[in-house]
């Protein structure tokens, strides 16, 4: 928060809400909008990306900033008075990863709407961060995707889990039930100003190719508030239910790892895993959600026994593999001959990353090599930043080798003459070296 006395006062008031929420988990908060002040909107503006695509009004962050304080004051007045009109979300279609020819919708709110949503999310998180469990990782501070994968890895080994339930919720963000969401929010939040704003965002509508529609389900497309609303929804539908009702009734141990709407459950007993797999569709249907039958599966994942090998053992319980957050989890031999759970880049993610590099090089084939190098360097660094985890060096090396091949092919196509020679390419790489694979996130001895 900005270092003014007013902003310090807002921050102090938020800390008080956090303390009350932690001490009184059943308490409903009827007065929260006093935290919606110029200082909190200023903070939300600072935290909002300035280079994103524009919404239906075409206003950029630079346009809004030109008269920032007047714009924020007007926004605050309209939000408090109930006259703020949530604009429709502009929807565009982008290629769907791993599905050639298919697209997925991307919602783009207006810049001002993003600012207000971020301010409201900041206020509500004071309550819900005290409620959310440690099994919830998506869109939370200190609960990154890497922490989710690391904790999953630890749980699989420490509990000696033999079965993993890999679950897919069909179109979660499109099918989230508005009435159910309002009821769940009402358990902790009864502030009329904030609830009215959330209701407006839920009903704002979607503008696509000139056609305005009003979906009756789903969270605000592309909205800053959407991740928080999704976490609230699944906190009650899944996390609370699993921890308070499911776990106490199991014969063995089990643990849940959820990142937004992606989750897996590890079990020590097969019977427990089958019971939970059978009841999950009924539980989710109660709240208007559907478990995808083809993409949800129960995977044997126990430590390999003598005579077995991962993915190809002779018994029905020989360990398989499963994907979570872009990583394939599998059993592998250690240098001393023991077994350990490892992770590697999922094949679909690796293919997708290579395809994107190929497409980029094709589009920018005639750019000067130094400009190509700068962008490829950035892309490699970003790839290592996510997939550079302990034990995954081989996948990183495969990606690096693919980038080298693709860039050379692209450079060779720039001329009608002979392809770029190996010597010339190596000389170029000496002048413009691409970053080599590196492990960024070290969890255990690789």
PDB file of N, CA, C and O in Angstrom, residues 360-414:
ATOM      1  N   UNK A 360       6.283 -19.095 -33.933  1.00  0.00           N
ATOM      2  CA  UNK A 360       6.864 -17.764 -33.758  1.00  0.00           C
ATOM      3  C   UNK A 360       7.999 -17.538 -34.763  1.00  0.00           C
ATOM      4  O   UNK A 360       8.094 -16.476 -35.388  1.00  0.00           O
ATOM      5  N   UNK A 361       8.851 -18.539 -34.922  1.00  0.00           N
ATOM      6  CA  UNK A 361       9.968 -18.403 -35.865  1.00  0.00           C
ATOM      7  C   UNK A 361       9.463 -18.246 -37.303  1.00  0.00           C
ATOM      8  O   UNK A 361      10.044 -17.491 -38.094  1.00  0.00           O
ATOM      9  N   UNK A 362       8.386 -18.940 -37.638  1.00  0.00           N
ATOM     10  CA  UNK A 362       7.819 -18.800 -38.980  1.00  0.00           C
ATOM     11  C   UNK A 362       7.293 -17.380 -39.206  1.00  0.00           C
ATOM     12  O   UNK A 362       7.462 -16.809 -40.294  1.00  0.00           O
ATOM     13  N   UNK A 363       6.644 -16.819 -38.196  1.00  0.00           N
ATOM     14  CA  UNK A 363       6.084 -15.465 -38.331  1.00  0.00           C
ATOM     15  C   UNK A 363       7.170 -14.397 -38.384  1.00  0.00           C
ATOM     16  O   UNK A 363       6.982 -13.349 -39.001  1.00  0.00           O
ATOM     17  N   UNK A 364       8.283 -14.659 -37.697  1.00  0.00           N
ATOM     18  CA  UNK A 364       9.336 -13.640 -37.581  1.00  0.00           C
ATOM     19  C   UNK A 364      10.616 -14.061 -38.305  1.00  0.00           C
ATOM     20  O   UNK A 364      11.711 -13.636 -37.930  1.00  0.00           O
ATOM     21  N   UNK A 365      10.450 -14.845 -39.357  1.00  0.00           N
ATOM     22  CA  UNK A 365      11.588 -15.410 -40.067  1.00  0.00           C
ATOM     23  C   UNK A 365      12.525 -14.333 -40.610  1.00  0.00           C
ATOM     24  O   UNK A 365      13.741 -14.513 -40.653  1.00  0.00           O
ATOM     25  N   UNK A 366      11.987 -13.203 -41.020  1.00  0.00           N
ATOM     26  CA  UNK A 366      12.805 -12.180 -41.662  1.00  0.00           C
ATOM     27  C   UNK A 366      13.219 -11.066 -40.701  1.00  0.00           C
ATOM     28  O   UNK A 366      13.789 -10.060 -41.134  1.00  0.00           O
ATOM     29  N   UNK A 367      12.958 -11.241 -39.401  1.00  0.00           N
ATOM     30  CA  UNK A 367      13.467 -10.279 -38.427  1.00  0.00           C
ATOM     31  C   UNK A 367      14.982 -10.400 -38.339  1.00  0.00           C
ATOM     32  O   UNK A 367      15.542 -11.479 -38.582  1.00  0.00           O
ATOM     33  N   UNK A 368      15.684  -9.324 -37.998  1.00  0.00           N
ATOM     34  CA  UNK A 368      17.134  -9.415 -37.810  1.00  0.00           C
ATOM     35  C   UNK A 368      17.469 -10.462 -36.736  1.00  0.00           C
ATOM     36  O   UNK A 368      16.776 -10.540 -35.718  1.00  0.00           O
ATOM     37  N   UNK A 369      18.494 -11.261 -36.937  1.00  0.00           N
ATOM     38  CA  UNK A 369      18.860 -12.293 -35.955  1.00  0.00           C
ATOM     39  C   UNK A 369      18.984 -11.793 -34.519  1.00  0.00           C
ATOM     40  O   UNK A 369      18.554 -12.494 -33.595  1.00  0.00           O
ATOM     41  N   UNK A 370      19.559 -10.607 -34.269  1.00  0.00           N
ATOM     42  CA  UNK A 370      19.631 -10.150 -32.875  1.00  0.00           C
ATOM     43  C   UNK A 370      18.256  -9.987 -32.227  1.00  0.00           C
ATOM     44  O   UNK A 370      18.092 -10.265 -31.025  1.00  0.00           O
ATOM     45  N   UNK A 371      17.259  -9.535 -33.003  1.00  0.00           N
ATOM     46  CA  UNK A 371      15.909  -9.420 -32.453  1.00  0.00           C
ATOM     47  C   UNK A 371      15.310 -10.802 -32.202  1.00  0.00           C
ATOM     48  O   UNK A 371      14.639 -11.025 -31.178  1.00  0.00           O
ATOM     49  N   UNK A 372      15.542 -11.740 -33.122  1.00  0.00           N
ATOM     50  CA  UNK A 372      15.079 -13.106 -32.915  1.00  0.00           C
ATOM     51  C   UNK A 372      15.724 -13.701 -31.669  1.00  0.00           C
ATOM     52  O   UNK A 372      15.054 -14.338 -30.847  1.00  0.00           O
ATOM     53  N   UNK A 373      17.019 -13.496 -31.547  1.00  0.00           N
ATOM     54  CA  UNK A 373      17.760 -14.033 -30.399  1.00  0.00           C
ATOM     55  C   UNK A 373      17.192 -13.508 -29.082  1.00  0.00           C
ATOM     56  O   UNK A 373      16.999 -14.277 -28.122  1.00  0.00           O
ATOM     57  N   UNK A 374      16.912 -12.221 -29.022  1.00  0.00           N
ATOM     58  CA  UNK A 374      16.407 -11.628 -27.783  1.00  0.00           C
ATOM     59  C   UNK A 374      15.080 -12.259 -27.373  1.00  0.00           C
ATOM     60  O   UNK A 374      14.847 -12.553 -26.191  1.00  0.00           O
ATOM     61  N   UNK A 375      14.209 -12.489 -28.353  1.00  0.00           N
ATOM     62  CA  UNK A 375      12.908 -13.071 -28.048  1.00  0.00           C
ATOM     63  C   UNK A 375      13.039 -14.550 -27.675  1.00  0.00           C
ATOM     64  O   UNK A 375      12.389 -15.018 -26.729  1.00  0.00           O
ATOM     65  N   UNK A 376      13.869 -15.289 -28.414  1.00  0.00           N
ATOM     66  CA  UNK A 376      14.057 -16.704 -28.090  1.00  0.00           C
ATOM     67  C   UNK A 376      14.702 -16.863 -26.717  1.00  0.00           C
ATOM     68  O   UNK A 376      14.373 -17.786 -25.963  1.00  0.00           O
ATOM     69  N   UNK A 377      15.613 -15.975 -26.397  1.00  0.00           N
ATOM     70  CA  UNK A 377      16.231 -15.993 -25.070  1.00  0.00           C
ATOM     71  C   UNK A 377      15.176 -15.810 -23.985  1.00  0.00           C
ATOM     72  O   UNK A 377      15.173 -16.502 -22.962  1.00  0.00           O
ATOM     73  N   UNK A 378      14.261 -14.883 -24.242  1.00  0.00           N
ATOM     74  CA  UNK A 378      13.182 -14.631 -23.288  1.00  0.00           C
ATOM     75  C   UNK A 378      12.278 -15.857 -23.144  1.00  0.00           C
ATOM     76  O   UNK A 378      11.880 -16.227 -22.035  1.00  0.00           O
ATOM     77  N   UNK A 379      11.961 -16.501 -24.265  1.00  0.00           N
ATOM     78  CA  UNK A 379      11.087 -17.662 -24.229  1.00  0.00           C
ATOM     79  C   UNK A 379      11.747 -18.839 -23.512  1.00  0.00           C
ATOM     80  O   UNK A 379      11.092 -19.548 -22.737  1.00  0.00           O
ATOM     81  N   UNK A 380      13.028 -19.059 -23.751  1.00  0.00           N
ATOM     82  CA  UNK A 380      13.739 -20.137 -23.064  1.00  0.00           C
ATOM     83  C   UNK A 380      13.814 -19.881 -21.562  1.00  0.00           C
ATOM     84  O   UNK A 380      13.581 -20.786 -20.753  1.00  0.00           O
ATOM     85  N   UNK A 381      14.113 -18.652 -21.198  1.00  0.00           N
ATOM     86  CA  UNK A 381      14.199 -18.308 -19.774  1.00  0.00           C
ATOM     87  C   UNK A 381      12.859 -18.523 -19.084  1.00  0.00           C
ATOM     88  O   UNK A 381      12.803 -19.041 -17.960  1.00  0.00           O
ATOM     89  N   UNK A 382      11.765 -18.142 -19.753  1.00  0.00           N
ATOM     90  CA  UNK A 382      10.438 -18.358 -19.177  1.00  0.00           C
ATOM     91  C   UNK A 382      10.112 -19.832 -19.036  1.00  0.00           C
ATOM     92  O   UNK A 382       9.517 -20.252 -18.038  1.00  0.00           O
ATOM     93  N   UNK A 383      10.507 -20.625 -20.022  1.00  0.00           N
ATOM     94  CA  UNK A 383      10.270 -22.077 -19.961  1.00  0.00           C
ATOM     95  C   UNK A 383      11.033 -22.690 -18.794  1.00  0.00           C
ATOM     96  O   UNK A 383      10.471 -23.478 -18.021  1.00  0.00           O
ATOM     97  N   UNK A 384      12.288 -22.331 -18.641  1.00  0.00           N
ATOM     98  CA  UNK A 384      13.073 -22.848 -17.523  1.00  0.00           C
ATOM     99  C   UNK A 384      12.503 -22.372 -16.187  1.00  0.00           C
ATOM    100  O   UNK A 384      12.543 -23.092 -15.184  1.00  0.00           O
ATOM    101  N   UNK A 385      11.960 -21.154 -16.183  1.00  0.00           N
ATOM    102  CA  UNK A 385      11.418 -20.611 -14.946  1.00  0.00           C
ATOM    103  C   UNK A 385      10.253 -21.412 -14.411  1.00  0.00           C
ATOM    104  O   UNK A 385      10.031 -21.464 -13.201  1.00  0.00           O
ATOM    105  N   UNK A 386       9.485 -22.049 -15.321  1.00  0.00           N
ATOM    106  CA  UNK A 386       8.359 -22.869 -14.858  1.00  0.00           C
ATOM    107  C   UNK A 386       8.735 -24.343 -14.761  1.00  0.00           C
ATOM    108  O   UNK A 386       8.489 -24.993 -13.743  1.00  0.00           O
ATOM    109  N   UNK A 387       9.346 -24.880 -15.811  1.00  0.00           N
ATOM    110  CA  UNK A 387       9.609 -26.323 -15.856  1.00  0.00           C
ATOM    111  C   UNK A 387      10.978 -26.716 -15.292  1.00  0.00           C
ATOM    112  O   UNK A 387      11.280 -27.914 -15.219  1.00  0.00           O
ATOM    113  N   UNK A 388      11.767 -25.736 -14.881  1.00  0.00           N
ATOM    114  CA  UNK A 388      13.088 -26.048 -14.355  1.00  0.00           C
ATOM    115  C   UNK A 388      13.062 -26.520 -12.920  1.00  0.00           C
ATOM    116  O   UNK A 388      13.538 -25.827 -12.010  1.00  0.00           O
ATOM    117  N   UNK A 389      12.508 -27.707 -12.698  1.00  0.00           N
ATOM    118  CA  UNK A 389      12.426 -28.284 -11.353  1.00  0.00           C
ATOM    119  C   UNK A 389      13.367 -29.481 -11.255  1.00  0.00           C
ATOM    120  O   UNK A 389      13.769 -30.080 -12.261  1.00  0.00           O
ATOM    121  N   UNK A 390      13.705 -29.825 -10.034  1.00  0.00           N
ATOM    122  CA  UNK A 390      14.636 -30.923  -9.801  1.00  0.00           C
ATOM    123  C   UNK A 390      14.194 -32.188 -10.527  1.00  0.00           C
ATOM    124  O   UNK A 390      13.023 -32.566 -10.484  1.00  0.00           O
ATOM    125  N   UNK A 391      15.140 -32.844 -11.189  1.00  0.00           N
ATOM    126  CA  UNK A 391      14.872 -34.088 -11.883  1.00  0.00           C
ATOM    127  C   UNK A 391      14.353 -33.933 -13.298  1.00  0.00           C
ATOM    128  O   UNK A 391      14.147 -34.926 -13.998  1.00  0.00           O
ATOM    129  N   UNK A 392      14.129 -32.682 -13.751  1.00  0.00           N
ATOM    130  CA  UNK A 392      13.516 -32.472 -15.061  1.00  0.00           C
ATOM    131  C   UNK A 392      14.511 -31.947 -16.094  1.00  0.00           C
ATOM    132  O   UNK A 392      14.122 -31.386 -17.116  1.00  0.00           O
ATOM    133  N   UNK A 393      15.800 -32.136 -15.852  1.00  0.00           N
ATOM    134  CA  UNK A 393      16.803 -31.577 -16.758  1.00  0.00           C
ATOM    135  C   UNK A 393      16.673 -32.158 -18.157  1.00  0.00           C
ATOM    136  O   UNK A 393      16.838 -31.444 -19.155  1.00  0.00           O
ATOM    137  N   UNK A 394      16.372 -33.454 -18.259  1.00  0.00           N
ATOM    138  CA  UNK A 394      16.316 -34.087 -19.584  1.00  0.00           C
ATOM    139  C   UNK A 394      15.251 -33.437 -20.461  1.00  0.00           C
ATOM    140  O   UNK A 394      15.469 -33.195 -21.650  1.00  0.00           O
ATOM    141  N   UNK A 395      14.088 -33.138 -19.882  1.00  0.00           N
ATOM    142  CA  UNK A 395      13.032 -32.479 -20.660  1.00  0.00           C
ATOM    143  C   UNK A 395      13.443 -31.077 -21.075  1.00  0.00           C
ATOM    144  O   UNK A 395      13.154 -30.625 -22.195  1.00  0.00           O
ATOM    145  N   UNK A 396      14.141 -30.370 -20.174  1.00  0.00           N
ATOM    146  CA  UNK A 396      14.626 -29.038 -20.517  1.00  0.00           C
ATOM    147  C   UNK A 396      15.627 -29.108 -21.661  1.00  0.00           C
ATOM    148  O   UNK A 396      15.610 -28.273 -22.581  1.00  0.00           O
ATOM    149  N   UNK A 397      16.501 -30.114 -21.618  1.00  0.00           N
ATOM    150  CA  UNK A 397      17.495 -30.271 -22.673  1.00  0.00           C
ATOM    151  C   UNK A 397      16.832 -30.587 -24.008  1.00  0.00           C
ATOM    152  O   UNK A 397      17.275 -30.108 -25.064  1.00  0.00           O
ATOM    153  N   UNK A 398      15.745 -31.375 -23.977  1.00  0.00           N
ATOM    154  CA  UNK A 398      15.016 -31.682 -25.212  1.00  0.00           C
ATOM    155  C   UNK A 398      14.415 -30.420 -25.808  1.00  0.00           C
ATOM    156  O   UNK A 398      14.436 -30.212 -27.034  1.00  0.00           O
ATOM    157  N   UNK A 399      13.878 -29.565 -24.951  1.00  0.00           N
ATOM    158  CA  UNK A 399      13.294 -28.320 -25.436  1.00  0.00           C
ATOM    159  C   UNK A 399      14.375 -27.412 -26.007  1.00  0.00           C
ATOM    160  O   UNK A 399      14.208 -26.814 -27.085  1.00  0.00           O
ATOM    161  N   UNK A 400      15.509 -27.326 -25.324  1.00  0.00           N
ATOM    162  CA  UNK A 400      16.616 -26.485 -25.790  1.00  0.00           C
ATOM    163  C   UNK A 400      17.107 -26.960 -27.153  1.00  0.00           C
ATOM    164  O   UNK A 400      17.321 -26.155 -28.077  1.00  0.00           O
ATOM    165  N   UNK A 401      17.269 -28.268 -27.302  1.00  0.00           N
ATOM    166  CA  UNK A 401      17.730 -28.824 -28.581  1.00  0.00           C
ATOM    167  C   UNK A 401      16.727 -28.531 -29.694  1.00  0.00           C
ATOM    168  O   UNK A 401      17.106 -28.225 -30.830  1.00  0.00           O
ATOM    169  N   UNK A 402      15.431 -28.616 -29.362  1.00  0.00           N
ATOM    170  CA  UNK A 402      14.398 -28.333 -30.363  1.00  0.00           C
ATOM    171  C   UNK A 402      14.454 -26.869 -30.800  1.00  0.00           C
ATOM    172  O   UNK A 402      14.311 -26.554 -31.987  1.00  0.00           O
ATOM    173  N   UNK A 403      14.674 -25.973 -29.858  1.00  0.00           N
ATOM    174  CA  UNK A 403      14.763 -24.550 -30.192  1.00  0.00           C
ATOM    175  C   UNK A 403      15.961 -24.295 -31.102  1.00  0.00           C
ATOM    176  O   UNK A 403      15.866 -23.526 -32.080  1.00  0.00           O
ATOM    177  N   UNK A 404      17.080 -24.943 -30.816  1.00  0.00           N
ATOM    178  CA  UNK A 404      18.251 -24.784 -31.677  1.00  0.00           C
ATOM    179  C   UNK A 404      17.953 -25.251 -33.101  1.00  0.00           C
ATOM    180  O   UNK A 404      18.323 -24.583 -34.080  1.00  0.00           O
ATOM    181  N   UNK A 405      17.271 -26.400 -33.232  1.00  0.00           N
ATOM    182  CA  UNK A 405      16.938 -26.916 -34.561  1.00  0.00           C
ATOM    183  C   UNK A 405      15.982 -25.986 -35.297  1.00  0.00           C
ATOM    184  O   UNK A 405      16.141 -25.701 -36.487  1.00  0.00           O
ATOM    185  N   UNK A 406      14.965 -25.515 -34.586  1.00  0.00           N
ATOM    186  CA  UNK A 406      13.943 -24.671 -35.201  1.00  0.00           C
ATOM    187  C   UNK A 406      14.536 -23.340 -35.656  1.00  0.00           C
ATOM    188  O   UNK A 406      14.240 -22.852 -36.756  1.00  0.00           O
ATOM    189  N   UNK A 407      15.396 -22.756 -34.837  1.00  0.00           N
ATOM    190  CA  UNK A 407      15.986 -21.457 -35.206  1.00  0.00           C
ATOM    191  C   UNK A 407      16.886 -21.617 -36.423  1.00  0.00           C
ATOM    192  O   UNK A 407      16.876 -20.786 -37.332  1.00  0.00           O
ATOM    193  N   UNK A 408      17.674 -22.701 -36.441  1.00  0.00           N
ATOM    194  CA  UNK A 408      18.549 -22.908 -37.599  1.00  0.00           C
ATOM    195  C   UNK A 408      17.722 -23.099 -38.867  1.00  0.00           C
ATOM    196  O   UNK A 408      18.053 -22.539 -39.929  1.00  0.00           O
ATOM    197  N   UNK A 409      16.653 -23.875 -38.774  1.00  0.00           N
ATOM    198  CA  UNK A 409      15.791 -24.087 -39.944  1.00  0.00           C
ATOM    199  C   UNK A 409      15.193 -22.767 -40.421  1.00  0.00           C
ATOM    200  O   UNK A 409      15.126 -22.489 -41.624  1.00  0.00           O
ATOM    201  N   UNK A 410      14.766 -21.947 -39.459  1.00  0.00           N
ATOM    202  CA  UNK A 410      14.168 -20.654 -39.811  1.00  0.00           C
ATOM    203  C   UNK A 410      15.187 -19.743 -40.479  1.00  0.00           C
ATOM    204  O   UNK A 410      14.885 -19.080 -41.486  1.00  0.00           O
ATOM    205  N   UNK A 411      16.409 -19.711 -39.951  1.00  0.00           N
ATOM    206  CA  UNK A 411      17.452 -18.869 -40.547  1.00  0.00           C
ATOM    207  C   UNK A 411      17.815 -19.357 -41.948  1.00  0.00           C
ATOM    208  O   UNK A 411      18.101 -18.557 -42.849  1.00  0.00           O
ATOM    209  N   UNK A 412      17.789 -20.687 -42.137  1.00  0.00           N
ATOM    210  CA  UNK A 412      18.138 -21.246 -43.439  1.00  0.00           C
ATOM    211  C   UNK A 412      17.105 -20.886 -44.504  1.00  0.00           C
ATOM    212  O   UNK A 412      17.432 -20.765 -45.695  1.00  0.00           O
ATOM    213  N   UNK A 413      15.869 -20.711 -44.113  1.00  0.00           N
ATOM    214  CA  UNK A 413      14.794 -20.418 -45.054  1.00  0.00           C
ATOM    215  C   UNK A 413      14.771 -18.950 -45.473  1.00  0.00           C
ATOM    216  O   UNK A 413      14.011 -18.573 -46.365  1.00  0.00           O
ATOM    217  N   UNK A 414      15.599 -18.125 -44.855  1.00  0.00           N
ATOM    218  CA  UNK A 414      15.619 -16.696 -45.188  1.00  0.00           C
ATOM    219  C   UNK A 414      16.217 -16.438 -46.566  1.00  0.00           C
ATOM    220  O   UNK A 414      15.999 -15.394 -47.162  1.00  0.00           O
TER     221      UNK A 414
END
